[in-house]
Structures are given as structure tokens and as C-alpha cells.
Short mmCIF file of C-alpha atoms and ligand atoms in Angstrom, two decimals:
data_model
loop_
_atom_site.label_atom_id
_atom_site.label_comp_id
_atom_site.label_asym_id
_atom_site.label_seq_id
_atom_site.Cartn_x
_atom_site.Cartn_y
_atom_site.Cartn_z
CA UNK J 1 94.00 152.07 160.10
CA UNK J 2 95.01 155.71 160.00
CA UNK J 3 92.39 158.48 160.02
CA UNK J 4 93.04 159.41 156.45
CA UNK J 5 92.32 155.94 155.19
CA UNK J 6 89.18 155.79 157.26
CA UNK J 7 87.69 159.02 155.95
CA UNK J 8 89.15 159.18 152.46
CA UNK J 9 88.75 155.84 150.81
CA UNK J 10 91.13 155.71 147.91
CA UNK J 11 89.15 155.57 144.69
CA UNK J 12 90.69 154.56 141.43
CA UNK J 13 90.96 157.32 138.81
CA UNK J 14 88.10 155.65 136.94
CA UNK J 15 85.84 155.71 140.00
CA UNK J 16 86.66 159.33 140.70
CA UNK J 17 86.03 160.29 137.11
CA UNK J 18 82.65 158.59 137.01
CA UNK J 19 81.54 160.89 139.81
CA UNK J 20 82.57 163.94 137.81
CA UNK J 21 81.56 163.23 134.24
CA UNK J 22 81.63 166.84 133.06
CA UNK J 23 85.15 167.76 134.01
CA UNK J 24 87.57 167.86 131.15
CA UNK J 25 90.65 165.73 130.83
CA UNK J 26 94.03 167.43 130.84
CA UNK J 27 96.20 165.22 128.70
CA UNK J 28 99.97 165.23 128.58
CA UNK J 29 100.82 163.62 125.26
CA UNK J 30 104.10 161.67 125.22
CA UNK J 31 104.06 161.07 121.46
CA UNK J 32 107.57 162.58 121.20
CA UNK J 33 109.03 160.72 124.22
CA UNK J 34 111.78 159.02 122.21
CA UNK J 35 113.13 162.34 120.92
CA UNK J 36 114.33 163.18 124.43
CA UNK J 37 117.60 162.52 126.23
CA UNK J 38 117.47 160.63 129.54
CA UNK J 39 117.87 163.90 131.39
CA UNK J 40 115.00 165.47 129.47
CA UNK J 41 112.83 162.41 130.10
CA UNK J 42 113.48 162.94 133.81
CA UNK J 43 112.30 166.53 133.43
CA UNK J 44 109.12 165.43 131.70
CA UNK J 45 108.40 163.06 134.60
CA UNK J 46 108.96 165.84 137.11
CA UNK J 47 106.65 168.19 135.22
CA UNK J 48 103.95 165.51 135.11
CA UNK J 49 104.22 165.16 138.89
CA UNK J 50 103.98 168.93 139.29
CA UNK J 51 100.94 168.97 136.98
CA UNK J 52 99.28 166.38 139.18
CA UNK J 53 99.96 168.58 142.22
CA UNK J 54 98.36 171.57 140.50
CA UNK J 55 95.27 169.65 139.44
CA UNK J 56 94.82 168.34 142.97
CA UNK J 57 94.47 171.95 144.10
CA UNK J 58 91.54 172.50 141.75
CA UNK J 59 90.05 169.06 141.02
CA UNK J 60 91.08 165.59 142.15
CA UNK J 61 94.09 164.83 140.01
CA UNK J 62 92.34 161.94 138.31
CA UNK J 63 91.53 164.17 135.35
CA UNK J 64 95.21 164.23 134.50
CA UNK J 65 95.90 161.72 131.76
CA UNK J 66 99.20 160.73 130.24
CA UNK J 67 99.00 159.10 126.81
CA UNK J 68 101.62 157.11 124.88
CA UNK J 69 102.87 156.21 128.37
CA UNK J 70 105.37 153.40 127.79
CA UNK J 71 107.19 151.18 130.29
CA UNK J 72 110.16 153.49 130.48
CA UNK J 73 107.92 156.40 131.49
CA UNK J 74 106.18 154.25 134.09
CA UNK J 75 109.53 153.17 135.49
CA UNK J 76 111.02 156.65 135.59
CA UNK J 77 107.91 158.39 136.94
CA UNK J 78 108.00 158.57 140.69
CA UNK J 79 104.72 160.44 141.12
CA UNK J 80 101.45 158.72 142.02
CA UNK J 81 100.92 156.39 139.04
CA UNK J 82 97.74 154.97 140.55
CA UNK J 83 96.14 158.41 140.98
CA UNK J 84 96.40 159.62 137.43
CA UNK J 85 95.03 158.16 134.24
CA UNK J 86 97.73 156.33 132.32
CA UNK J 87 97.14 155.21 128.75
CA UNK J 88 99.77 153.23 126.89
CA UNK J 89 98.31 153.75 123.41
CA UNK J 90 97.64 156.68 121.06
CA UNK J 91 95.90 159.79 122.34
CA UNK J 92 93.22 159.50 119.64
CA UNK J 93 92.36 156.00 120.80
CA UNK J 94 92.08 157.18 124.41
CA UNK J 95 89.78 160.02 123.35
CA UNK J 96 87.54 157.79 121.26
CA UNK J 97 87.23 155.39 124.17
CA UNK J 98 85.86 158.30 126.21
CA UNK J 99 83.54 159.48 123.43
CA UNK J 100 85.54 162.68 122.90
CA UNK J 101 85.83 163.87 119.30
CA UNK J 102 87.07 167.43 119.72
CA UNK J 103 89.99 168.81 121.73
CA UNK J 104 91.98 171.95 122.39
CA UNK J 105 95.68 171.48 121.63
CA UNK J 106 97.87 174.01 123.40
CA UNK J 107 100.28 174.96 120.67
CA UNK J 108 102.69 177.92 120.63
CA UNK J 109 102.60 177.77 116.79
CA UNK J 110 98.82 178.19 116.58
CA UNK J 111 97.19 181.20 114.91
CA UNK J 112 94.40 181.56 117.42
CA UNK J 113 94.68 182.57 121.04
CA UNK J 114 93.04 180.38 123.70
CA UNK J 115 89.77 181.97 124.83
CA UNK J 116 86.69 181.39 126.95
CA UNK J 117 84.79 179.73 124.14
CA UNK J 118 87.33 176.91 124.26
CA UNK J 119 86.65 176.06 127.88
CA UNK J 120 83.70 173.80 127.08
CA UNK J 121 85.79 171.07 125.43
CA UNK J 122 86.19 167.71 127.11
CA UNK J 123 89.96 167.52 126.72
CA UNK J 124 92.97 169.83 126.68
CA UNK J 125 96.19 168.48 125.28
CA UNK J 126 99.66 169.65 126.23
CA UNK J 127 102.73 168.28 124.49
CA UNK J 128 104.90 166.17 126.80
CA UNK J 129 107.92 167.94 125.39
CA UNK J 130 110.92 169.49 127.10
CA UNK J 131 113.22 171.77 125.12
CA UNK J 132 116.78 171.97 126.28
CA UNK J 133 118.46 171.79 122.88
CA UNK J 134 116.85 173.26 119.79
CA UNK J 135 116.02 169.86 118.36
CA UNK J 136 112.29 169.72 118.91
CA UNK J 137 111.11 172.74 117.00
CA UNK J 138 107.50 172.48 115.75
CA UNK J 139 106.85 169.16 117.42
CA UNK J 140 103.56 170.33 118.96
CA UNK J 141 101.78 170.83 115.61
CA UNK J 142 102.74 167.23 114.76
CA UNK J 143 100.66 166.05 117.69
CA UNK J 144 97.73 167.92 116.15
CA UNK J 145 98.27 166.34 112.73
CA UNK J 146 98.42 162.89 114.31
CA UNK J 147 95.07 163.51 116.02
CA UNK J 148 93.43 164.95 112.91
CA UNK J 149 94.56 161.97 110.85
CA UNK J 150 92.79 159.78 113.36
CA UNK J 151 89.57 161.77 112.96
CA UNK J 152 89.72 164.05 116.02
CA UNK J 153 88.78 167.72 115.61
CA UNK J 154 91.64 169.83 116.89
CA UNK J 155 91.41 173.45 117.98
CA UNK J 156 95.01 174.64 118.04
CA UNK J 157 95.37 177.47 120.52
CA UNK J 158 98.27 179.53 121.81
CA UNK J 159 98.83 181.32 125.08
CA UNK J 160 100.30 184.80 124.78
CA UNK J 161 101.49 187.60 127.01
CA UNK J 162 100.44 190.99 125.65
CA UNK J 163 99.84 189.39 122.28
CA UNK J 164 103.15 187.51 122.02
CA UNK J 165 104.30 184.03 123.03
CA UNK J 166 107.57 185.58 124.21
CA UNK J 167 107.46 185.73 127.99
CA UNK J 168 105.08 182.78 128.34
CA UNK J 169 106.70 179.99 130.38
CA UNK J 170 106.73 176.81 128.27
CA UNK J 171 107.01 174.17 131.00
CA UNK J 172 104.15 171.67 130.85
CA UNK J 173 102.98 172.38 134.41
CA UNK J 174 103.12 176.16 133.91
CA UNK J 175 100.95 175.93 130.80
CA UNK J 176 98.48 173.83 132.76
CA UNK J 177 98.57 176.35 135.61
CA UNK J 178 97.74 179.20 133.22
CA UNK J 179 94.73 177.32 131.81
CA UNK J 180 93.46 176.57 135.32
CA UNK J 181 93.83 180.16 136.48
CA UNK J 182 91.82 181.32 133.47
CA UNK J 183 89.23 178.57 133.49
CA UNK J 184 88.60 178.05 137.18
CA UNK J 185 89.65 181.36 138.71
CA UNK J 186 88.33 183.46 135.80
CA UNK J 187 91.56 185.45 135.43
CA UNK J 188 92.49 187.09 132.16
CA UNK J 189 95.34 185.59 130.19
CA UNK J 190 97.99 188.23 130.93
CA UNK J 191 97.32 188.02 134.66
CA UNK J 192 97.35 184.20 134.61
CA UNK J 193 100.68 184.23 132.74
CA UNK J 194 102.23 186.73 135.14
CA UNK J 195 101.17 184.60 138.10
CA UNK J 196 102.72 181.47 136.60
CA UNK J 197 106.02 183.10 135.56
N1 SAM W 1 109.35 172.50 121.01
C1 SAM W 1 107.92 172.47 121.02
C2 SAM W 1 107.40 173.06 119.73
O1 SAM W 1 108.17 173.76 119.04
O2 SAM W 1 106.26 172.83 119.36
C3 SAM W 1 107.37 173.22 122.26
C4 SAM W 1 107.38 172.39 123.51
S1 SAM W 1 106.87 173.22 125.00
C5 SAM W 1 108.33 173.06 125.97
C6 SAM W 1 105.83 172.01 125.80
C7 SAM W 1 104.34 172.15 125.56
O3 SAM W 1 103.84 173.28 126.24
C8 SAM W 1 103.93 172.34 124.12
O4 SAM W 1 103.83 171.12 123.44
C9 SAM W 1 102.58 173.02 124.26
O5 SAM W 1 101.53 172.10 124.47
C10 SAM W 1 102.77 173.84 125.51
N2 SAM W 1 103.10 175.25 125.26
C11 SAM W 1 104.28 175.87 125.50
N3 SAM W 1 104.22 177.18 125.22
C12 SAM W 1 102.95 177.42 124.79
C13 SAM W 1 102.24 178.59 124.36
N4 SAM W 1 102.80 179.80 124.33
N5 SAM W 1 100.96 178.45 123.99
C14 SAM W 1 100.34 177.24 124.03
N6 SAM W 1 100.96 176.11 124.44
C15 SAM W 1 102.24 176.20 124.82
#
């Protein structure tokens, strides 16, 4: 038995979560998985792994959830599948199962800018979308519509740098990093964006 195993019993994501009921979920929503090329799917997997790494720095990593996670994702993902929360079905179903009826959707097409008042929600949703071609324009708002149709209240919020989304990195893990810097470290948005560029 190595020391690590002795002192850090490995808890399942569910067990970890039950110890920390007030922490929000950070959900990467793979609703648009099939719109991606194999290479892009690989990039999504990598960004999920990097998101897990980031969350470990602040929380435990178990608050990272991936929804619409199909077999192909599970096969391609070489991060710690057993340490994050994986849900095969719709995001709305996952949320309802957790008693969550309102979320913040990070959406570059939103009118409103993410702000402190949003930090009390129980789930943040980031689109599991990678843009290499221009084929996935406005796919994030569709995630919001899907959730609203299923009865979830959605606060669509954008992240901006000096008032504009230009200059904001759009990788999934960078968006997560910006939220964490604001929420946990109390940094203002411009500073958080600069630090994640
Ligand atoms: N092509 C997608 C679209 O037009 O909606 C954007 C995909 S972006 C590469 C991946 C995810 O990062 C988005 O779904 C969104 O959740 C988040 N994101 C990227 N830039 C953002 C911004 N400026 N503000 C808020 N969320 C952003």
C-alpha cells in the first residue's frame, strides 16, 4: 500500500460531492458532440482533462460534470473518468436529478455580462464545443433553448474583455479558468481574462 492510498482514500465523485453540498457543478455540455470532426472531438477531450486539472486546484474535481457523454467520448477521453461526474443523458435530466432548476449558461452571444450576482447558482454550463471551422456558429444558444424547453431557468451570460468578447479566449478550460478566478479569487473580469489569455 503506498502512502497516498493510505492517507487519501479514493472517494467516488458522489461521495465527495455529498461532503460539499453547496459547491456548484461546472458542466461541460456535449449536446453538439456529433457536429465535430474526430480531431475536434480529441480537442474537446483534452480540454475536459485540462478543466479537471483546473478544478482540482480550487475544489476536488468531482464538481466537474460532463453531460450527453456517449460511449465514443468515454472511449476517447483519457483523463480520470472515475474522478469526474459523467452523465450519459440530457443536461436537463441531470440537473433535475440534483434538484437544480436554474443555471448560468456561459454564452458569447448573450446580452448580459457574467457578474457577482450569478455566483450563487448551483450549476454553470459551458458548451463542449470546439471551433476550428466556422461550422458551429450560434451553437451555444441552442444549448440554452434545449434547457429552457425542458423547464430549466437559464441565465445566459457572456464574458468580455473591456466590454467586448473579442480577446476572450474561447477554449472550454480557459472559460472555466476565468470563472474560477472571478468567483474564488475575487478578481475582476478584465484581470481574470488577461491571466487566462
Ligand atoms: N461556436 C460556439 C457558438 O457560436 O456559440 C462557441 C463555442 S466556444 C469555442 C466553447 C464554449 O465556451 C461556448 O459554448 C461557451 O460556453 C464558452 N464561451 C466561449 N467564449 C465565451 C464568452 N466570451 N463568454 C461566455 N462564454 C464563452
